[in-house]
Coordinates of C-alpha atoms in Angstrom, one line a residue:
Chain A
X7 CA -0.8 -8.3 -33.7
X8 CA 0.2 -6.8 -30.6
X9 CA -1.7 -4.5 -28.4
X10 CA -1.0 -2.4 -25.3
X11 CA -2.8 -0.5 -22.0
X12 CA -1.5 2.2 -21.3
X13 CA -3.9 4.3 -17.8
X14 CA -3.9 7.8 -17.3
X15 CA -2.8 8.2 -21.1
X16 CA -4.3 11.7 -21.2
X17 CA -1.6 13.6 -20.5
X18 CA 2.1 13.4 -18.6
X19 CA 4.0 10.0 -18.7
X20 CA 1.0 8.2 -20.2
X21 CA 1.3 10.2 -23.0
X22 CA 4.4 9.6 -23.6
X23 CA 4.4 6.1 -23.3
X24 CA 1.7 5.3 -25.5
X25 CA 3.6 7.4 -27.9
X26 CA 6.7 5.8 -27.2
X27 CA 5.1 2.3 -27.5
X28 CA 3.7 3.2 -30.9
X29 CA 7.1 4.2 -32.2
X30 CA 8.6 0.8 -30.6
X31 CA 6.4 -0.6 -33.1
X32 CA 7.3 1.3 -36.2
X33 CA 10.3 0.5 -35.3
X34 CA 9.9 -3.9 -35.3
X35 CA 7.8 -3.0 -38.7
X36 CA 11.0 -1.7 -40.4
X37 CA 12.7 -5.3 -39.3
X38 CA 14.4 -4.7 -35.8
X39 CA 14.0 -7.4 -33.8
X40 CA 12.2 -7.3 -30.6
X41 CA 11.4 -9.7 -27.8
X42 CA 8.0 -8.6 -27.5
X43 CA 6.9 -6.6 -30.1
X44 CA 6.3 -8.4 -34.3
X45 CA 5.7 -5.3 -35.8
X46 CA 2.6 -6.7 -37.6
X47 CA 0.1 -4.3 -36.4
X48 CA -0.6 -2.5 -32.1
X49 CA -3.7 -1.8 -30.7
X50 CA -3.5 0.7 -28.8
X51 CA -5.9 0.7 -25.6
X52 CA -5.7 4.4 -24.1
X53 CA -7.6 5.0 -20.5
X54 CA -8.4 7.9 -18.7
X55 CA -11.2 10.0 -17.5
X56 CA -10.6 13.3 -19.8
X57 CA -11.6 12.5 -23.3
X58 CA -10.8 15.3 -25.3
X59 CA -7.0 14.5 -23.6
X60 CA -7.5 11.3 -24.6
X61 CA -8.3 12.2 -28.1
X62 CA -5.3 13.7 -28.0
X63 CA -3.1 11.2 -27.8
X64 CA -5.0 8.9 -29.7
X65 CA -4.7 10.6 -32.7
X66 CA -1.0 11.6 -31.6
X67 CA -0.7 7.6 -31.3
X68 CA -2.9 6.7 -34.5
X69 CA -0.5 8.6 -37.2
X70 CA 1.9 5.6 -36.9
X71 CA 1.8 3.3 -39.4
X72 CA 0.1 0.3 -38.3
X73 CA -1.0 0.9 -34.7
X74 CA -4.6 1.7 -34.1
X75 CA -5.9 3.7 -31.3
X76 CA -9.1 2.9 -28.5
X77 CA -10.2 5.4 -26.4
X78 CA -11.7 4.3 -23.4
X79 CA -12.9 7.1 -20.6
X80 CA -13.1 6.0 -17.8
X81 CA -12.9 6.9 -14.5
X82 CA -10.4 4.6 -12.1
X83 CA -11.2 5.8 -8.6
X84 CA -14.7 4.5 -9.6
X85 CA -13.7 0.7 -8.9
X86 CA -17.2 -0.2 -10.1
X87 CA -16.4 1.3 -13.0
X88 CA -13.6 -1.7 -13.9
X89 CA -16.2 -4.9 -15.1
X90 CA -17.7 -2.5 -17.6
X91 CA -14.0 -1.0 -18.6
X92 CA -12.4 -4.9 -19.1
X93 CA -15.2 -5.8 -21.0
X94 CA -14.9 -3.1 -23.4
X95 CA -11.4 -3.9 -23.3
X96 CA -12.3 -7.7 -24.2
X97 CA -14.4 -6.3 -27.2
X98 CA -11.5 -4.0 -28.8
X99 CA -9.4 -6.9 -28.6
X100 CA -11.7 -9.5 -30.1
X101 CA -12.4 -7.0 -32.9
X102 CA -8.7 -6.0 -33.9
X103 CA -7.9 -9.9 -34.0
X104 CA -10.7 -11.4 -35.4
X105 CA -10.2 -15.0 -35.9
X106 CA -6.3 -14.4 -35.1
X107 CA -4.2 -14.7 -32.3
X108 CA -2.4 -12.0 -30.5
X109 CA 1.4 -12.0 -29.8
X110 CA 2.3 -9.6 -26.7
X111 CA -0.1 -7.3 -24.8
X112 CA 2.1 -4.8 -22.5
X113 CA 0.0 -3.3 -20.1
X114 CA 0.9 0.0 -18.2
X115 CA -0.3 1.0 -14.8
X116 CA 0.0 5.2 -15.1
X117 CA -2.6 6.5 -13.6
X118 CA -2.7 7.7 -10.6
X119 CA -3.3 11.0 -8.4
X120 CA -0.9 12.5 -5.4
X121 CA -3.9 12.6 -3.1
X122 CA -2.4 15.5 -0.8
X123 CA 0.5 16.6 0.3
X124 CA 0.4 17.4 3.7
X125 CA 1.4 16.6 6.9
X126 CA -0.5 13.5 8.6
X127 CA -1.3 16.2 11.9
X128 CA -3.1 18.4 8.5
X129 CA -5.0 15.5 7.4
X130 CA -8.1 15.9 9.2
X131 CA -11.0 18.3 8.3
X132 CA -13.8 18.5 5.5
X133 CA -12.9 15.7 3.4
X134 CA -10.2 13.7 5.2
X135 CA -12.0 10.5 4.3
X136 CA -12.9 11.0 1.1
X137 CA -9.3 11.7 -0.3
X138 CA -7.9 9.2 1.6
X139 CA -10.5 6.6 0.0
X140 CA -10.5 7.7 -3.4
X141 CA -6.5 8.0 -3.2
X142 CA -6.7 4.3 -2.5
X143 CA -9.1 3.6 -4.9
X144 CA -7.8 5.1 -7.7
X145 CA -3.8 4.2 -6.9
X146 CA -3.9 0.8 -5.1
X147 CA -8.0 -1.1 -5.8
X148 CA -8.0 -0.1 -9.7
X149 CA -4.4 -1.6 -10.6
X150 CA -4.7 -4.3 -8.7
X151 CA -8.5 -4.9 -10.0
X152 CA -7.8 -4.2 -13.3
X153 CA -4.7 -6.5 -13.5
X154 CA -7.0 -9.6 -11.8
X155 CA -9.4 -9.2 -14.8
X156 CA -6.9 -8.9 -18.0
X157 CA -5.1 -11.9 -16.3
X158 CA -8.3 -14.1 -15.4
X159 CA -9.5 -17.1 -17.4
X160 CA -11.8 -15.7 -20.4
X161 CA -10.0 -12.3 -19.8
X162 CA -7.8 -10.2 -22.5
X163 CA -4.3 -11.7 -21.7
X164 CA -5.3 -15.3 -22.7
X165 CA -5.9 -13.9 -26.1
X166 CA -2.2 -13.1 -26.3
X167 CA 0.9 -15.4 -26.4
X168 CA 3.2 -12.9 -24.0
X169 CA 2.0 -10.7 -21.5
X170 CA 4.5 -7.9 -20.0
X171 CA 2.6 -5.8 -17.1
X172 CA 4.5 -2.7 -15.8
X173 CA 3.8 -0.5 -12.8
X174 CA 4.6 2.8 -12.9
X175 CA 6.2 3.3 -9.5
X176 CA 8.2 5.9 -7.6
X177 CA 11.2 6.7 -6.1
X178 CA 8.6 7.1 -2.9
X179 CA 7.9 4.0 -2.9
X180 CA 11.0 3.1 -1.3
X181 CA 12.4 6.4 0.5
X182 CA 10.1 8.0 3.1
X183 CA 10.3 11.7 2.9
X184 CA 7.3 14.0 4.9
X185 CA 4.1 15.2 3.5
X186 CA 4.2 12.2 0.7
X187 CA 1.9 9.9 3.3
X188 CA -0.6 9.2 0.8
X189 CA 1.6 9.1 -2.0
X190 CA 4.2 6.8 -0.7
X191 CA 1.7 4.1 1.1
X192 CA 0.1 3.6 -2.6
X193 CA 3.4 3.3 -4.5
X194 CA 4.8 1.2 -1.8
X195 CA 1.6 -0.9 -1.8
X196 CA 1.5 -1.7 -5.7
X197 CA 5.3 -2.0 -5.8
X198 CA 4.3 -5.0 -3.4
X199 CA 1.5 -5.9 -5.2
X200 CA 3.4 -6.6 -8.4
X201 CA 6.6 -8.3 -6.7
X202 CA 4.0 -11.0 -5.8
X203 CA 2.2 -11.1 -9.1
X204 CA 6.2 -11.7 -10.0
X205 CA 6.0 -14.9 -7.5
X206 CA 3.3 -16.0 -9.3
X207 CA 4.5 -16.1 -12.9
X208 CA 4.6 -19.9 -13.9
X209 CA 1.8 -20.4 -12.5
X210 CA 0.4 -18.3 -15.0
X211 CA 2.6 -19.3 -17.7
X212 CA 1.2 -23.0 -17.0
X213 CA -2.5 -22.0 -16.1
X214 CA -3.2 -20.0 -18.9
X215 CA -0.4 -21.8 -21.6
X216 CA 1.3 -18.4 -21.9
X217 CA 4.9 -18.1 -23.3
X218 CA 6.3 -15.0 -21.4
X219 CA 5.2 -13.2 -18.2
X220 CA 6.9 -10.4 -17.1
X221 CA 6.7 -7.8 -14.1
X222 CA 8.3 -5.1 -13.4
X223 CA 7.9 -1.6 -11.0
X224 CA 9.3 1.1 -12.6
X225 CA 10.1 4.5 -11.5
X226 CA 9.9 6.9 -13.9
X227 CA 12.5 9.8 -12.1
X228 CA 11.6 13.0 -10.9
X229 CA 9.4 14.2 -14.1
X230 CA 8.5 17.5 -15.5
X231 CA 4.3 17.8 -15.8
X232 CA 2.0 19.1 -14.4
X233 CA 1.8 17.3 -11.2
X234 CA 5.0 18.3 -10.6
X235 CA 3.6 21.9 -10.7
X236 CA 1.1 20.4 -7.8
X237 CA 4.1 19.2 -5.9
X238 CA 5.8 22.6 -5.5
X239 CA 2.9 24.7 -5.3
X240 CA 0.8 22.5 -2.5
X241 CA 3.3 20.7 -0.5
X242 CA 3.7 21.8 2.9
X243 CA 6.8 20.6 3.4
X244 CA 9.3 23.8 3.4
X245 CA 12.5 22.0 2.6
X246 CA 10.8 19.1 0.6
X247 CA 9.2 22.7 -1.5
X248 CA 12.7 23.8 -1.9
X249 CA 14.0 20.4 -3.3
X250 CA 11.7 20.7 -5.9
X251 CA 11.6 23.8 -6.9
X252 CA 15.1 23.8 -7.3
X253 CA 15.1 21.0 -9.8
X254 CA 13.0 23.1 -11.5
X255 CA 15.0 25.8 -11.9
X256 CA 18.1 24.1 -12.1
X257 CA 16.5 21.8 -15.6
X258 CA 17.0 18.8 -13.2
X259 CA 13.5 17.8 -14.0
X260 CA 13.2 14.6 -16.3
X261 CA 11.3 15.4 -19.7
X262 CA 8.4 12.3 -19.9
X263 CA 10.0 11.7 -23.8
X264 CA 13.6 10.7 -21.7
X265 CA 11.7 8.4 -19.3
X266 CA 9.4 6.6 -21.6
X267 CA 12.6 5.6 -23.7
X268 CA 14.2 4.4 -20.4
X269 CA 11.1 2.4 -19.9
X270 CA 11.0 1.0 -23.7
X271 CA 15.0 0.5 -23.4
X272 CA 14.0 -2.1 -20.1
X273 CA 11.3 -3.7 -22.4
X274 CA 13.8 -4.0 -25.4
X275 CA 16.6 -5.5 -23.2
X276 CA 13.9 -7.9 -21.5
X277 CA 16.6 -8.1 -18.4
X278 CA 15.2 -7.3 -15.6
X279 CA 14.1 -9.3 -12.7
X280 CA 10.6 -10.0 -12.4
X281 CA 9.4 -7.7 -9.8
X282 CA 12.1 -5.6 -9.4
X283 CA 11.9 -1.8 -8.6
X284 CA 13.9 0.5 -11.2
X285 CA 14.8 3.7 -11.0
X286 CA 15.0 6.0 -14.4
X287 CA 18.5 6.4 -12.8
X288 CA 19.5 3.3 -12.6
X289 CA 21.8 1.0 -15.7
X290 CA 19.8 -0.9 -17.7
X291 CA 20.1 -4.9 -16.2
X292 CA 22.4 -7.1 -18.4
X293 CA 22.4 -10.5 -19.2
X294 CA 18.9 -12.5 -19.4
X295 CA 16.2 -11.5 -16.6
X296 CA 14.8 -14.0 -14.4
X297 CA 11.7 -14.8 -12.7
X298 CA 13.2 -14.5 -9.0
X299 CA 10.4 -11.5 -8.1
Chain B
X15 CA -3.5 9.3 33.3
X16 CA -2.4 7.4 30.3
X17 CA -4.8 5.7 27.2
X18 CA -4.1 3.7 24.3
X19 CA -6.2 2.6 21.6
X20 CA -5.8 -0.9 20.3
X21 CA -7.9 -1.8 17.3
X22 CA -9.1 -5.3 16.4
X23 CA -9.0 -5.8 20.3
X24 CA -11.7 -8.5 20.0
X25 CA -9.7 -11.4 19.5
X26 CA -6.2 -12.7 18.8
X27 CA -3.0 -10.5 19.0
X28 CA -5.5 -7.1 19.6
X29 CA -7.1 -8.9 22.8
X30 CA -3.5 -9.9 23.4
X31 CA -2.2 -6.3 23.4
X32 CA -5.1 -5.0 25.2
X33 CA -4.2 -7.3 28.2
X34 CA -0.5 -6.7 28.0
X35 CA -0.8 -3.3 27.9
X36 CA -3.1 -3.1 30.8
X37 CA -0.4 -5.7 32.8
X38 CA 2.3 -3.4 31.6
X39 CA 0.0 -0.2 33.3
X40 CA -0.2 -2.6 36.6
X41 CA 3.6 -3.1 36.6
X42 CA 4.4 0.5 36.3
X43 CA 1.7 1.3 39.1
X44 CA 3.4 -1.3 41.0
X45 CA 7.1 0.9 40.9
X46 CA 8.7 -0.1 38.1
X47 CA 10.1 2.6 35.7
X48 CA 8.5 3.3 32.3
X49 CA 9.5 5.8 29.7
X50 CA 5.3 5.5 29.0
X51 CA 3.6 4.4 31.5
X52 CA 3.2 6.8 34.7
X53 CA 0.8 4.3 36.6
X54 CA -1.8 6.7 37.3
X55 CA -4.2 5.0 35.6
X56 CA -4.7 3.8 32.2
X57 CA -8.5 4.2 29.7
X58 CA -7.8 1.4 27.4
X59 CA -10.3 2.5 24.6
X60 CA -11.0 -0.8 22.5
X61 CA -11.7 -1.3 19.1
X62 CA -14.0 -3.7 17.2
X63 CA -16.9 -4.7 14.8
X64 CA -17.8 -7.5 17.1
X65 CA -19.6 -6.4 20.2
X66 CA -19.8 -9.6 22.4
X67 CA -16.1 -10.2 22.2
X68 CA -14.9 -6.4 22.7
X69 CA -17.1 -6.8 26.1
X70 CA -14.7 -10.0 26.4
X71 CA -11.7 -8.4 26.5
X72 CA -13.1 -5.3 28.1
X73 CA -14.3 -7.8 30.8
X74 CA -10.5 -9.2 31.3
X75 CA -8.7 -5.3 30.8
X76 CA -10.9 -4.3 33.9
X77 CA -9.6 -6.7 36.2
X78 CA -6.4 -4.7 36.3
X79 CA -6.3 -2.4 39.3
X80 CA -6.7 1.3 37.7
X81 CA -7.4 0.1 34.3
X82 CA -10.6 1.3 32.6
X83 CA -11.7 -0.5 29.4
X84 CA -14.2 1.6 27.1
X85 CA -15.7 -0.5 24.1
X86 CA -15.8 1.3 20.6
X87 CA -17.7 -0.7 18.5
X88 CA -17.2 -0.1 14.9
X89 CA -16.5 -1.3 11.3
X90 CA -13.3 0.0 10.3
X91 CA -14.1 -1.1 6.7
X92 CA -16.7 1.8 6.5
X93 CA -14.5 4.7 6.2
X94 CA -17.4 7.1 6.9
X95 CA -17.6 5.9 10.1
X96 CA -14.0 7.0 11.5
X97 CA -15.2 10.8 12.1
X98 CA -17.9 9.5 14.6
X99 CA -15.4 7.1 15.8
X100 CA -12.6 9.7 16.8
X101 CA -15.2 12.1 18.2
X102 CA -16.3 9.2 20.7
X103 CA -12.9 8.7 21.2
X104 CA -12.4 12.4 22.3
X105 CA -15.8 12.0 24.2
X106 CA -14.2 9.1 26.3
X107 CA -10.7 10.7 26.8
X108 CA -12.1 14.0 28.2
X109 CA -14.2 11.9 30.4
X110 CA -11.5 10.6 31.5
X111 CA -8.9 13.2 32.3
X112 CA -11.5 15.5 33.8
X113 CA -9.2 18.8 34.2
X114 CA -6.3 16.8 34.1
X115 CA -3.5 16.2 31.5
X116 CA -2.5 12.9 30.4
X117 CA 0.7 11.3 29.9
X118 CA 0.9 8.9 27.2
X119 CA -1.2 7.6 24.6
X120 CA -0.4 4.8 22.6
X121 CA -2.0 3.8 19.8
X122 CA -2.2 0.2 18.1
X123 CA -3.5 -0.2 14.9
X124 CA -4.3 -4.2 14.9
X125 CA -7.1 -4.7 12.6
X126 CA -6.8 -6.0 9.8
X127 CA -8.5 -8.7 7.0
X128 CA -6.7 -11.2 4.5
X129 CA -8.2 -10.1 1.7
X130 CA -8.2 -13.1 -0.5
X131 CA -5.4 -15.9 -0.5
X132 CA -5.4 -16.2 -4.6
X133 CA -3.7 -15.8 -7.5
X134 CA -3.9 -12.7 -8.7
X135 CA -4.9 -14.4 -11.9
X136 CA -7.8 -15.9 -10.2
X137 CA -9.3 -12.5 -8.6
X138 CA -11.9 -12.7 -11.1
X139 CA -15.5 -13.1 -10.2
X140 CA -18.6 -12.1 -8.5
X141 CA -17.3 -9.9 -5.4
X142 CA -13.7 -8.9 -6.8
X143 CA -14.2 -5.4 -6.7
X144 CA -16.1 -5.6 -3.4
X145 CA -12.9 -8.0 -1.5
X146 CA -10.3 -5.2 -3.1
X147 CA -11.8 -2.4 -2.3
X148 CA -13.1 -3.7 1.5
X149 CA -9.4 -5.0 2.0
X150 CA -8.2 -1.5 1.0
X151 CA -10.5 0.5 2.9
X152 CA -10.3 -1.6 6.5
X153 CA -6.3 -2.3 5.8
X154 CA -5.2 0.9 4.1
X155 CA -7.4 4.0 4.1
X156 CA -8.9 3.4 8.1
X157 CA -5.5 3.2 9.8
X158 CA -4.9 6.4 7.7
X159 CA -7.9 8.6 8.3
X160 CA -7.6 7.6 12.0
X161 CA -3.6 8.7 12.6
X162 CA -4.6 12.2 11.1
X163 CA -7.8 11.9 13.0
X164 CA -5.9 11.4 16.5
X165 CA -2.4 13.9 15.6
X166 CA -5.1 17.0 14.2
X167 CA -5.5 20.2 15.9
X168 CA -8.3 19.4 18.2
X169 CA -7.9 15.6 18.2
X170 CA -6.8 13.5 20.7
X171 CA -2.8 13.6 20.9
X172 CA -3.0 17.0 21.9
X173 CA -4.6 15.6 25.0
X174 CA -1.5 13.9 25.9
X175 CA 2.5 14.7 26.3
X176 CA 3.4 11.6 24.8
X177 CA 2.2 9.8 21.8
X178 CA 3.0 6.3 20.5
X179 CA 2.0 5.1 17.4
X180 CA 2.0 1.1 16.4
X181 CA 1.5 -0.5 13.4
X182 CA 1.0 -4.1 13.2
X183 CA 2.7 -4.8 10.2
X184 CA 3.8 -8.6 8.7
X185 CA 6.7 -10.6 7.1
X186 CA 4.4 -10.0 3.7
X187 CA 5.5 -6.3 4.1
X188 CA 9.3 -7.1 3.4
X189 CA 9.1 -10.3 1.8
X190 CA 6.6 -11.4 -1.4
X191 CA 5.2 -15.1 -1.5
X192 CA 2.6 -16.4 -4.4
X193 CA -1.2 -15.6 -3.2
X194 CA -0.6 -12.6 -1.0
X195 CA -1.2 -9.9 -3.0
X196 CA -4.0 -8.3 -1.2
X197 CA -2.5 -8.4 2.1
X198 CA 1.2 -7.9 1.1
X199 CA 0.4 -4.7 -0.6
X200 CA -1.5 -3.3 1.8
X201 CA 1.4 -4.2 5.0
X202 CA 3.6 -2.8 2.6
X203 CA 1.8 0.2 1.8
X204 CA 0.7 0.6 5.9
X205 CA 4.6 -0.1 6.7
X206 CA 5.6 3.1 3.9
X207 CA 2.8 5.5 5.4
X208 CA 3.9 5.2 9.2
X209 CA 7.7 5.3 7.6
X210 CA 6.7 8.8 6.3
X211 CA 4.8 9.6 9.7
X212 CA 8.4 9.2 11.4
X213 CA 10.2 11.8 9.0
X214 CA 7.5 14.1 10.5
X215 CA 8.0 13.4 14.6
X216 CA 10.1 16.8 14.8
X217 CA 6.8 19.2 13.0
X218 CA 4.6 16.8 15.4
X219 CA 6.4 17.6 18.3
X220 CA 6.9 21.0 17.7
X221 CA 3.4 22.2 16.3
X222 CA 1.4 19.8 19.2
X223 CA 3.7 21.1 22.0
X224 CA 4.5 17.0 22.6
X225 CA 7.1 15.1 25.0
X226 CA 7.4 12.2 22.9
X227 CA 6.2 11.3 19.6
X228 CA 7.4 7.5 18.3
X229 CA 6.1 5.6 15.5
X230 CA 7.0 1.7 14.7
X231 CA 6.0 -1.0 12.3
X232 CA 5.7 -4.5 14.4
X233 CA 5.9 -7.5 12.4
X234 CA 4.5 -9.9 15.0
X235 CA 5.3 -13.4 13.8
X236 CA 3.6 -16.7 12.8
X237 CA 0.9 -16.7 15.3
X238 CA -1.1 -19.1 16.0
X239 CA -4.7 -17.3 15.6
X240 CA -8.0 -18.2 14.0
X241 CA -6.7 -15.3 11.1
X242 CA -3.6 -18.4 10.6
X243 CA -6.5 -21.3 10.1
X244 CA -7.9 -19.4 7.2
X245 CA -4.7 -19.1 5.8
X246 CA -4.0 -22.9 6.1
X247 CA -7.5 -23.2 4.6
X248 CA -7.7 -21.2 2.0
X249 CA -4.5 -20.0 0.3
X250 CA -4.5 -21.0 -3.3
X251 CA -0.7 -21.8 -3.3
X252 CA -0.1 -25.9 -2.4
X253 CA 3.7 -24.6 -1.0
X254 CA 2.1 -21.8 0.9
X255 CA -0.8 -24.2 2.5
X256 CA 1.9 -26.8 3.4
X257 CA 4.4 -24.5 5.1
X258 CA 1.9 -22.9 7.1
X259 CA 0.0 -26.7 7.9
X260 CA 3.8 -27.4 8.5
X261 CA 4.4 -24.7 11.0
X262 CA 1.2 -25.1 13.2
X263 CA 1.9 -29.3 13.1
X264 CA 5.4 -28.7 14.2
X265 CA 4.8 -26.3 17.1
X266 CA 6.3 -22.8 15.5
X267 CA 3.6 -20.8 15.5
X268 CA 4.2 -18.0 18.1
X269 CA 1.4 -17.6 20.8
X270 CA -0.1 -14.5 21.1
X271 CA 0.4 -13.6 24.3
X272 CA 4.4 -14.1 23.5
X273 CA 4.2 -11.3 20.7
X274 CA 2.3 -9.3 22.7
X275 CA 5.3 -9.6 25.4
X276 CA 7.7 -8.8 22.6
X277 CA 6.0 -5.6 21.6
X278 CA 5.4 -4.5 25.0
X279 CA 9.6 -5.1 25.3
X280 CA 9.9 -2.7 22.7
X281 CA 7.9 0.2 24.3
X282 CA 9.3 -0.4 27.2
X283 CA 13.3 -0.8 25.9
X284 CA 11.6 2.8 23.8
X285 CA 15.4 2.0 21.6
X286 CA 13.7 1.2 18.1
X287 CA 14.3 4.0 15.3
X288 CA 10.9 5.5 14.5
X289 CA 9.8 4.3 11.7
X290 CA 11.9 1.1 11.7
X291 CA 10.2 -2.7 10.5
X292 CA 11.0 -5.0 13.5
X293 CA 10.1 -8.6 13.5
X294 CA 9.1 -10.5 16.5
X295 CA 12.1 -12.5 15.8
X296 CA 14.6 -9.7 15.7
X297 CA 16.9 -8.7 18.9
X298 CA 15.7 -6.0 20.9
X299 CA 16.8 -3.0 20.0
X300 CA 19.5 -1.2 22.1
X301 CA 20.5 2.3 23.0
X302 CA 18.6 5.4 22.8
X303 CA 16.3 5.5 19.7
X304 CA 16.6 7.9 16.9
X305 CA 13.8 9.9 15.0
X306 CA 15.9 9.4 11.6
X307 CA 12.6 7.1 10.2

C-alpha cells in the first residue's frame, strides 16, 4: 500500500490535496497506471492543530474506496511537539502494513501561517519576538524537522520503496514584494532547504536502499481561502492591498481544487527537476525529470 | 557622529568589519570623501556571546582616533533577549550623541552558526529539534526582530539621517550543495527578508524622515576562519570535506581582512541596488545605486 502526509490538512490547500491524493488513488485502483501510486490501498496521515477541521477532511478523505484516514493534531510551531508526532506517525504506518511493505509515501509540507504583514519599521511592539519565533518555528524548524525524522534510519520512509516529498512554496519565495518580510524569508528558506535535500538524493537512494526520491517546491498560485481573506484585510501595504483585492473581485483568485490537480498532474508526469521551484502557472515539465536539484 | 552595529564582532569576519569600519571612520576623518562617513566620530556598538573576545576587538576599535567601541554582550540565539538588547543599544546611542544628531548608522548583521553539516537524512537524534530550532532562532528570527527593533518608531534609526543595513549572506544562499541544509536555508531565507526590506526604503525614508536608507546581502567568500575548520571537520559529504580541505591546502581561502576591505568598497562605491546578492568575487558595482530591490 501507499500512504501520504499531508500538514495543515484542516482546511485551504491541505484539504484539497489530501482529497485530491485520495482520488489519485481511486483513480490507479480502476487500472491507470501511475509512477507512484499501486492503487492497492493509501493511508492517509492528515496533520493539523484543529481537530474537528481535521475530522473533516478525514471523513471527506475516508469515503474513497480504499484509502484510510489518521488524524493526528498536532500543533507545528510546537517543535517539541515533532518526536511524539513521528512516532505516532511510525505507529499508523506499522499498523496499516503489518508484515507488508509499503510502495510510495508522498509527503506534503502545507502548513504554515503568514506571520504578519507589515512593514519591517511596524514590526516592533508587544509581541515582536514571539511572532517572529513562532513564524519560524512553525514555517522553517517543523518542515525541516519533520522531514529529518520520516527520512532517518528506523524512521517512516524506510518502510516504503519510493518516497516523493513536496514543499508547498510561494510565488514569495522568489519575488520580494513589501510587507511579506516574514512570509517570504520562510518560503525562500524551505525552498532552499528542499533544493539541497534534492542534492542529496542518492545518497538516500543508496543509504536507505530506496528506489525513487523526489523533491520538489511547489507554488501553489495566488489561492482563494481564507488566508487570502488575511492578506487583504491586514496588509499594510496600500498598493500590494489593491493587488489583491482586485483578484478578488476580478475571479483571478485560484480555487485550491484547480491547484491541487496542478500539483497531482506534476506527480503523475514525474518530470520535474528535483528541487525545482514551480509555479501553478507554469507548463507541466516534459520528458523524464532528473536529479540535478 | 556616526555608529554602526556589527554583530558576531568577537572573532573572524565581525572583528574584521569592526576594524575596517573604524579604519574607514579614520580615513574619512582624515579628508577623504564618504557618502557615510562624516568623520566626526564613530560609537562602534559591538555584538557578541563571548565577553573576553568582544573586549578584544573593543580593545583594537579604540585605538582609532575618535572611535568609541561599546561591548553588548549577548546571545542572539535567545530571542527574548533582543528587546533588552535594542534598549541598551538606544541607551549607548543617546549617550553618545548628547543633543546632537547623528549621521549614519550602519548596521551589520554577522552572526551566525552552521547549524549541522549532515544529511538531512541523518538529522535524527538526541538534540535535532534543539540544533534546528537554535540555528533558526540565532540565523533567522534575531536578525529579524533586531532590523524592526532598530527601523521602529522610537528605535534607533530615527536617531540618525542615514541608515545602512548589511546582511552577511553566503554562496549557500544562491547555490545548494549536499549537507547544508541548515545553513543554506536560513542565508536564503535572511537574503529574501532584507530583499523585501529594500522594496520598502521609499515608506522608510518617508515615515522616518531619513537621508539615506540602503539595504545589501554580502556574500563574503571562502574565508579562512575557525567557522571554515569546522566545516572541513565536520561536513558529512566526502566531496564537500575535500573541496573545502582543497581550498585551505591550496591557498584560496580569502582572508578576512580582504572581505572586510571588499565590503567596506561597497559602502564606500554606495553603487549596489538595494537589495542586491553581491559576492566577494563580483566586480564592484558602478554608477549611482537604485532602490528597485
Amino acid at each position: 500500500m501507499d500512504a501520504c502526509i499531508v500538514t495543515g490538512a484542516s482546511r485551504g490547500l491541505g484539504r484539497a490535496i489530501a482529497m485530491a491524493l485520495a482520488s489519485a488513488h481511486a483513480t490507479a485502483a480502476a487500472g491507470q497506471d501511475h509512477p507512484l501510486l499501486s492503487g492497492a490501498g493509501m493511508l492517509a496521515m492528515l496533520v493539523a492543530r484543529n481537530e474537528a477541521d481535521l475530522a473533516t477532511t478525514a471523513e471527506a478523505v475516508n469515503e474513497v474506496e480504499g484509502v484510510t484516514a489518521r488524524c493526528l493534531a498536532a500543533d507545528l510551531a510546537t517543535v517539541d511537539e515533532m518526536d511524539a508526532l513521528v512516532e505516532s506517525m511510525v505507529g499508523a504506518v506499522k499498523d496499516a502494513l503489518g508484515n507488508g511493505d509499503g510502495g510510495s509515501l508522498i509527503v506534503v509540507h502545507n502548513a504554515g501561517s503568514l506571520g504578519n504583514l507589515k512593514y519591517v519599521d511596524e514590526f516592533a511592539g508587544e509581541g515582536m519576538v514571539t511572532t517572529i519565533s513562532s513564524t519560524m518555528s512553525l514555517n522553517m524548524s517543523s518542515p525541516i524537522a519533520l522531514t529529518g525524522a520520516l527520512l532517518a534510519d528506523g524512521g517512516i520512509a524506510s518502510l516504503f520503496t519510493n518516497v516523493v516529498v513536496v514543499n508547498i512554496s510561494s510565488l514569495l519565495a522568489v519575488q520580494a514584494f513589501p510587507c511579506w518580510g516574514l512570509y517570504a524569508a520562510h518560503k525562500a528558506g524551505r525552498d532552499m532547504f528542499f533544493k539541497v535535500l534534492a542534492t542529496e538524493v542518492e545518497h538516500i537512494k543508496a543509504e536507505r536502499g530506496m528506489g525513487l526520491v523526489r523533491v520538489l517546491n511547489y507554488s501553489p498560485g495566488p489561492l482563494d481561502t481564507a488566508m487570502q481573506g488575511e492578506v487583504r484585510t491586514a496588509i499594510s501595504d496600500a498598493s500590494q492591498q489593491q493587488l489583491f483585492a482586485g483578484m478578488k473581485e476580478e475571479g483571478k483568485l485560484v480555487t485550491v481544487q484547480a491547484s491541487a490537480n496542478k500539483l497531482m498532474a506534476l506527480l503523475a508526469g514525474n518530470a520535474y527537476d528535483d528541487g525545482a521551484h514551480i509555479d501553478y502557472y507554469d507548463e507541466l515539465p516534459a520528458g523524464g525529470g532528473s536529479s540535478s536539484g
